[in-house]
Amino acid sequence: MIHDREILTILGMLNNEHLDVRTVTLGVNLFDCVSDDLGRLCANIERKIGNLAANLVPLCNRIGEKYGIQVVNKRISVSPIANIAAPFGPKGMVAVAHTLDRIAREVNVDFVGGFTALVEKGIARGDDALIAALPQALAETERVCASVNVASTREGINMDAILRMSHAIKEAAALTADKDGLACAKLCVFANIPQDIPFMAGAYLGIGEADAVINVGVSGPGVVKKAIDRALEADPNMDLGDIAECIKRTAAKVTRIGELIGREVASELGIPFGVVDLSLAPTPTAGDSVGEIFQSLGLISIGSPGSTAALAMLNDAVKKGGAFASSHVGGLSGAFIPVSEDLNIAEAVSKGFLTIEKLEAMTAVCSVGLDMVAIPGDTSVETLAGIIADEMAIGMINAKTTACRLIPVPGKKAGDMAHFGGLLGFANIINVHNATAQGSFVTKGGRIPAPIHSLKN
């Protein structure tokens, strides 16, 4: 039975604490669209997504109004395009990207993800074409997001793929130099990518998923911060175990709301409900920041000593609360620490509390990784590859998802500002230490073998 006080608490979350459903993502399987004719393939893709997604946005808006809960983003994820368009070269891949972008505009979704390749063990013909097409495809489209999985705990790290992706990132940045390298903000390099992420830029519909499915991403960093503040105001002597319990209970409430919306959208569209992604995803809005939670926990700033421990506690408590509230949890399910999309984290970088090395350390205990990190435009391909390889190693060894969304901002250096607009926000460009000391490690190529776990320490 729901207590009156719980209802009032949830109303307070909705009205004052930025509680919303961050994204409803429609996953669409495109394997039945495959053709050996590029024009027919694009027409099949357009027809299938158009039929399934025509009512997605108005339906989300109507259900959001019904419950007084805003669905902030409506998105689409599709099967990996490297597989769907495998017979075609880079020009064909770019044509498919334009088709996806056009459909996204027609059905009015924010982004469409799935311009994706899975190359942790090797690069097939379609993967090769997609990676070659990435810079042009992302520069010439507005709503297409891309991801490439280059490592996994079972297969190791594909260093050839990492070097290819580093070249692609540099080229994508150069093609959008007038927008501070915006194309790179739509591109993620992953280790252990899940098949059901509702969040961009990594969303795609995996091989084992249904023909169409609704996945939901909840958020709520502002809600968690306020819950901690209220609890500490009522009892200043709470220890960290008590605070973790407070976070867990709050995450359960947030998850319930996300699942309610997701199941109703799925029911009305007549397709299965997939998962709730429990991630704490911030926005550039004051009061909706993951970074501010660290201050509520008693740290001077995110990045100061103790931050990794605090993040580990936060991440675990959110997962425990969410897992209690929903039987179908998936995606990334952790706390995001994107530099440009979180006002408090962006300020921590500008004040020197956060370095790229500290960010990397924190990604060992949270999702997703080095997210929306702007770095100097003259960062070399080899240095980029080294940063990505380090992050992939954390994911591979710890059997968790990690990712890099790095933006080498053309013509700018450490300390300058990069502006991406909208949800992507702005970021102070982070210095990359020892960037000139890059040796030949990353250019040796090959695959770093998968780790052994029976001797874990």
XYZ file of C-alpha atoms in Angstrom:
457
model
C 0.000 0.000 0.000
C 1.342 3.428 -0.941
C 1.533 5.838 1.987
C 0.234 9.421 1.545
C 3.714 10.723 2.326
C 5.192 8.718 -0.575
C 2.676 10.254 -2.992
C 3.609 13.739 -1.778
C 7.309 12.869 -2.150
C 6.819 11.803 -5.777
C 4.806 14.966 -6.518
C 7.697 16.964 -5.089
C 10.114 15.053 -7.352
C 7.998 15.918 -10.379
C 7.478 19.572 -9.554
C 10.797 20.622 -8.019
C 13.525 18.058 -8.631
C 13.672 17.501 -12.416
C 12.162 14.000 -12.247
C 11.394 12.877 -15.759
C 11.716 9.907 -18.055
C 14.902 10.743 -19.906
C 14.220 8.654 -22.982
C 11.793 6.220 -24.574
C 13.629 4.373 -27.330
C 11.925 2.272 -29.992
C 14.181 -0.558 -31.141
C 13.591 -1.748 -34.710
C 15.045 -4.918 -36.221
C 16.069 -4.216 -39.828
C 17.230 -7.670 -40.910
C 14.041 -8.244 -42.918
C 14.875 -5.065 -44.888
C 18.094 -6.484 -46.344
C 18.491 -6.302 -50.115
C 21.291 -6.483 -52.699
C 19.971 -3.244 -54.182
C 20.863 -0.078 -52.224
C 17.748 1.815 -53.288
C 15.503 -1.069 -52.272
C 17.318 -1.428 -48.939
C 16.806 2.253 -48.113
C 13.153 2.092 -49.170
C 12.592 -0.988 -47.000
C 14.233 0.714 -44.002
C 12.168 3.860 -44.500
C 8.934 1.891 -44.790
C 9.486 -0.286 -41.727
C 10.653 2.461 -39.359
C 7.988 4.833 -40.670
C 5.213 2.337 -39.954
C 6.431 1.521 -36.441
C 7.470 5.003 -35.319
C 4.777 7.199 -36.879
C 2.884 7.563 -33.580
C 5.821 7.271 -31.166
C 6.319 10.956 -30.360
C 2.626 11.998 -30.046
C 1.970 8.852 -27.982
C 4.835 9.592 -25.569
C 3.619 13.176 -25.230
C 0.045 12.067 -24.554
C 1.018 9.487 -21.929
C 3.443 11.966 -20.350
C 0.647 14.530 -20.032
C -1.700 11.894 -18.610
C 0.666 11.186 -15.698
C 2.263 14.646 -15.475
C 5.674 13.139 -16.256
C 7.709 14.554 -19.115
C 9.301 12.143 -21.577
C 12.281 14.290 -22.527
C 13.696 12.381 -25.497
C 12.089 10.016 -27.998
C 14.543 7.961 -29.974
C 14.957 5.022 -32.320
C 17.620 2.321 -32.320
C 18.127 -0.107 -35.201
C 20.051 -3.284 -35.986
C 23.790 -2.758 -36.619
C 24.002 -1.062 -40.020
C 27.367 -2.724 -40.695
C 25.417 -6.007 -40.953
C 22.307 -4.651 -42.654
C 24.252 -2.865 -45.407
C 27.223 -5.255 -45.546
C 27.215 -5.675 -49.376
C 27.756 -1.968 -49.929
C 30.862 0.192 -49.668
C 31.378 3.450 -47.760
C 29.206 5.450 -50.201
C 26.346 3.016 -49.622
C 26.787 3.341 -45.860
C 26.585 7.135 -46.124
C 23.390 6.773 -48.180
C 21.876 4.604 -45.435
C 22.877 7.231 -42.835
C 21.042 9.892 -44.843
C 17.987 7.613 -45.006
C 18.015 7.177 -41.222
C 18.420 10.932 -40.726
C 15.488 11.660 -43.030
C 13.246 9.167 -41.221
C 14.226 10.636 -37.845
C 13.113 14.073 -39.040
C 9.853 12.731 -40.490
C 8.789 10.981 -37.272
C 10.314 13.812 -35.190
C 12.582 11.743 -32.917
C 15.672 13.343 -31.409
C 18.206 10.744 -32.515
C 18.448 7.421 -34.303
C 21.201 5.060 -33.168
C 22.547 1.902 -34.711
C 25.071 3.143 -37.253
C 27.064 0.469 -35.537
C 29.747 -2.161 -36.056
C 30.842 -4.946 -33.695
C 34.529 -5.596 -34.359
C 36.003 -6.834 -31.088
C 37.310 -9.995 -32.773
C 37.782 -8.859 -36.347
C 36.696 -6.432 -39.047
C 34.384 -7.870 -41.724
C 33.611 -6.237 -45.060
C 30.548 -4.365 -43.825
C 32.376 -3.229 -40.674
C 35.239 -1.899 -42.797
C 32.856 0.089 -44.988
C 30.970 1.523 -42.022
C 34.125 2.671 -40.229
C 35.370 4.282 -43.452
C 32.005 6.063 -43.829
C 31.761 7.300 -40.227
C 33.294 10.796 -40.598
C 31.208 11.773 -43.640
C 28.028 10.118 -42.344
C 28.182 11.917 -38.988
C 29.217 15.259 -40.471
C 26.438 15.295 -43.072
C 23.595 14.140 -40.819
C 22.065 15.758 -37.771
C 20.342 12.962 -35.860
C 22.330 9.819 -36.665
C 24.430 8.357 -33.833
C 27.174 5.766 -34.222
C 28.955 3.229 -32.069
C 31.698 0.678 -32.617
C 32.472 -2.108 -30.155
C 36.227 -2.772 -30.288
C 36.737 -4.908 -27.173
C 35.087 -7.464 -24.912
C 36.002 -9.547 -21.914
C 35.613 -12.744 -23.960
C 37.489 -11.624 -27.073
C 40.086 -9.108 -25.916
C 40.910 -5.727 -27.478
C 41.112 -5.224 -31.233
C 43.972 -2.723 -31.492
C 43.659 -2.474 -35.294
C 40.064 -1.315 -34.807
C 41.099 1.207 -32.150
C 43.628 2.772 -34.515
C 41.009 2.892 -37.290
C 38.547 4.576 -34.916
C 41.151 7.122 -33.836
C 41.641 8.151 -37.476
C 37.845 8.305 -37.904
C 37.448 10.539 -34.834
C 40.120 12.964 -36.047
C 38.552 13.130 -39.519
C 35.034 13.595 -38.121
C 36.287 16.460 -35.946
C 37.974 18.119 -38.927
C 34.812 17.885 -41.057
C 32.833 19.696 -38.333
C 35.564 22.102 -37.237
C 33.127 25.052 -37.457
C 30.986 23.345 -34.774
C 33.841 22.412 -32.394
C 33.999 18.848 -33.763
C 30.303 18.160 -33.124
C 30.289 14.951 -35.213
C 32.445 13.268 -32.542
C 29.727 13.933 -29.945
C 27.580 11.394 -31.816
C 30.206 8.637 -31.842
C 31.083 6.141 -29.078
C 33.814 3.508 -28.974
C 32.788 0.651 -26.670
C 33.978 -2.369 -24.747
C 31.268 -4.917 -23.846
C 28.459 -2.906 -25.470
C 24.967 -4.035 -24.292
C 22.314 -4.802 -26.919
C 19.495 -2.806 -25.349
C 20.830 0.655 -24.481
C 18.120 3.336 -24.758
C 20.660 6.181 -24.386
C 22.625 7.765 -27.223
C 25.128 7.672 -28.757
C 25.475 3.959 -28.049
C 21.927 2.728 -28.671
C 21.437 -0.115 -31.149
C 19.131 -3.131 -31.319
C 21.052 -6.338 -30.753
C 20.808 -9.583 -32.667
C 18.950 -11.389 -29.875
C 16.224 -8.784 -29.472
C 12.585 -8.821 -30.654
C 11.447 -7.455 -34.019
C 10.476 -4.226 -32.262
C 10.778 -3.296 -28.591
C 10.433 -0.327 -26.247
C 13.355 0.380 -23.884
C 13.207 3.158 -21.309
C 15.969 5.226 -19.732
C 15.239 6.837 -16.389
C 17.364 9.566 -14.899
C 16.968 11.612 -11.744
C 20.295 12.978 -10.438
C 18.395 15.986 -9.058
C 15.969 13.677 -7.264
C 18.797 11.672 -5.654
C 20.592 14.848 -4.539
C 17.460 16.285 -2.936
C 16.712 12.961 -1.219
C 20.211 12.937 0.324
C 19.882 16.593 1.368
C 16.502 15.950 3.020
C 17.756 12.867 4.832
C 20.846 14.631 6.170
C 18.781 17.628 7.246
C 16.516 15.306 9.248
C 19.455 13.352 10.694
C 22.917 14.964 10.297
C 24.521 11.911 11.935
C 23.604 9.480 9.136
C 26.555 7.334 8.083
C 27.308 6.257 4.516
C 25.386 3.000 4.931
C 22.272 4.983 5.843
C 22.811 7.332 2.896
C 23.206 4.377 0.519
C 19.860 3.054 1.786
C 18.295 6.467 1.088
C 19.659 6.430 -2.491
C 18.418 2.869 -2.998
C 14.865 3.704 -1.926
C 14.835 6.808 -4.147
C 16.094 4.853 -7.166
C 13.260 2.341 -6.689
C 10.649 5.122 -6.929
C 12.263 6.613 -10.030
C 12.416 3.187 -11.697
C 8.745 2.458 -11.013
C 7.780 5.653 -12.817
C 9.985 4.846 -15.807
C 8.562 1.346 -16.126
C 4.993 2.658 -15.855
C 5.513 4.985 -18.821
C 7.462 2.437 -20.865
C 4.916 -0.345 -20.453
C 2.024 1.927 -21.445
C 3.848 3.167 -24.564
C 4.694 -0.420 -25.533
C 1.113 -1.576 -24.943
C -0.387 1.179 -27.081
C 2.093 0.507 -29.898
C 1.345 -3.217 -29.636
C 4.971 -4.251 -29.214
C 6.907 -5.819 -26.300
C 8.351 -3.845 -23.417
C 12.090 -4.389 -23.102
C 14.100 -2.983 -20.205
C 14.512 -0.047 -17.882
C 18.000 1.456 -17.955
C 18.699 2.714 -14.428
C 21.328 5.267 -15.361
C 21.654 8.602 -13.585
C 21.940 10.803 -16.666
C 22.480 14.527 -16.089
C 21.663 17.558 -18.222
C 23.433 20.958 -18.421
C 20.612 22.364 -16.223
C 21.450 23.531 -12.688
C 19.940 21.135 -10.140
C 20.055 18.159 -12.532
C 23.705 17.247 -12.067
C 25.458 14.030 -11.028
C 28.377 16.186 -9.886
C 26.222 17.981 -7.299
C 25.470 14.634 -5.602
C 29.142 14.418 -4.620
C 28.846 17.719 -2.768
C 25.755 16.480 -0.952
C 27.844 13.454 0.099
C 30.375 15.804 1.700
C 33.052 16.185 -0.951
C 34.316 19.633 -1.963
C 33.898 18.722 -5.631
C 33.671 15.727 -7.901
C 37.288 14.849 -8.649
C 38.615 15.477 -5.154
C 39.999 12.481 -3.183
C 37.143 10.170 -2.219
C 35.271 10.686 -5.486
C 35.844 7.172 -6.819
C 34.569 5.617 -3.578
C 31.550 7.920 -3.545
C 30.749 7.044 -7.153
C 31.035 3.318 -6.433
C 28.567 3.660 -3.565
C 26.175 5.781 -5.651
C 26.282 3.398 -8.595
C 25.667 0.314 -6.473
C 22.799 1.874 -4.528
C 21.033 2.966 -7.730
C 21.326 -0.546 -9.165
C 20.031 -2.193 -5.993
C 17.022 0.124 -5.809
C 16.240 -0.241 -9.514
C 16.607 -4.013 -9.489
C 14.061 -4.188 -6.655
C 11.586 -2.038 -8.591
C 11.786 -3.760 -11.980
C 12.274 -7.327 -13.180
C 13.671 -6.210 -16.520
C 16.703 -4.010 -16.016
C 19.243 -3.586 -18.787
C 21.234 -1.159 -20.869
C 24.043 0.598 -19.082
C 22.452 1.096 -15.648
C 24.977 3.254 -13.846
C 25.883 6.866 -13.216
C 26.975 8.870 -16.242
C 29.794 11.365 -15.722
C 29.780 13.244 -19.038
C 31.887 16.364 -18.918
C 29.910 18.580 -21.275
C 26.367 17.478 -20.364
C 26.716 18.092 -16.610
C 27.091 21.686 -15.427
C 28.803 20.771 -12.151
C 31.266 18.342 -13.781
C 32.126 20.931 -16.447
C 32.889 23.433 -13.662
C 35.006 20.840 -11.813
C 37.126 20.468 -14.944
C 37.530 24.229 -15.350
C 38.635 24.570 -11.686
C 41.161 21.736 -11.979
C 39.446 19.232 -9.678
C 38.920 16.785 -12.534
C 41.645 15.600 -14.873
C 41.378 13.031 -17.628
C 43.330 10.609 -15.423
C 40.845 10.985 -12.530
C 37.931 10.592 -14.924
C 39.485 7.380 -16.205
C 39.906 6.052 -12.657
C 36.258 6.795 -11.861
C 35.072 4.925 -14.937
C 36.319 1.703 -13.313
C 33.301 1.829 -10.985
C 30.568 3.415 -13.101
C 28.983 3.616 -16.497
C 29.907 4.550 -19.104
C 33.413 5.813 -19.491
C 35.199 8.880 -20.813
C 31.981 10.532 -21.959
C 31.804 13.827 -23.858
C 35.402 14.707 -23.031
C 36.748 17.586 -25.117
C 40.527 17.451 -25.660
C 42.971 19.661 -27.597
C 42.531 19.579 -31.362
C 46.200 18.776 -31.986
C 45.990 15.499 -30.026
C 47.608 12.926 -32.287
C 45.902 9.811 -33.642
C 48.343 7.666 -31.652
C 47.550 9.485 -28.393
C 43.813 9.135 -29.059
C 44.322 5.420 -29.632
C 46.267 5.150 -26.370
C 43.468 6.820 -24.383
C 40.848 4.565 -25.983
C 42.954 1.431 -25.398
C 43.359 2.304 -21.698
C 39.595 2.712 -21.296
C 38.855 -0.500 -23.190
C 41.284 -2.359 -20.915
C 39.286 -1.257 -17.853
C 36.134 -2.685 -19.428
C 37.791 -5.898 -20.589
C 39.480 -6.778 -17.290
C 36.534 -5.798 -15.079
C 33.886 -7.434 -17.315
C 31.899 -4.221 -17.560
C 30.843 -1.749 -20.203
C 33.167 1.158 -20.832
C 33.217 3.651 -23.673
C 34.986 6.686 -25.061
C 33.222 9.686 -26.541
C 36.241 11.906 -27.153
C 36.124 15.197 -29.043
C 39.455 16.613 -30.273
C 38.264 20.190 -30.829
C 39.924 21.593 -33.975
C 41.988 24.749 -33.443
C 41.504 24.816 -29.670
C 43.790 23.956 -26.771
C 43.503 22.974 -23.100
C 41.589 25.583 -21.091
C 39.543 26.820 -24.069
C 35.796 26.267 -24.209
C 33.947 24.021 -26.641
C 30.244 24.605 -27.284
C 28.023 21.846 -28.684
C 24.556 23.255 -27.966
C 21.335 21.810 -26.545
C 21.580 18.701 -24.381
C 25.243 18.279 -25.361
C 26.114 21.527 -23.539
C 29.631 22.949 -23.306
C 32.952 21.793 -21.927
C 36.290 23.121 -20.802
C 38.930 21.379 -22.908
C 40.991 18.974 -20.777
C 44.747 18.760 -20.999
C 46.141 15.387 -22.084
C 49.328 14.868 -20.091
C 52.360 13.282 -21.781
C 50.620 13.457 -25.156
C 53.949 13.950 -26.923
C 55.471 10.865 -25.330
C 53.474 8.390 -27.405
C 55.579 5.448 -28.578
C 54.768 2.708 -31.060
C 52.597 0.563 -28.749
C 49.252 1.370 -30.359
C 50.558 1.006 -33.914
C 51.761 -2.562 -33.432
C 48.192 -3.722 -34.143
C 46.792 -7.176 -33.519
C 44.503 -8.193 -30.688
C 45.282 -8.011 -26.988
C 44.225 -11.466 -25.734
C 41.197 -11.888 -23.491
C 42.050 -12.099 -19.780
C 42.022 -15.196 -17.601
C 39.633 -14.957 -14.638
C 40.495 -18.040 -12.606
C 43.517 -16.204 -11.191
C 41.583 -13.029 -10.340
C 43.061 -10.721 -7.743
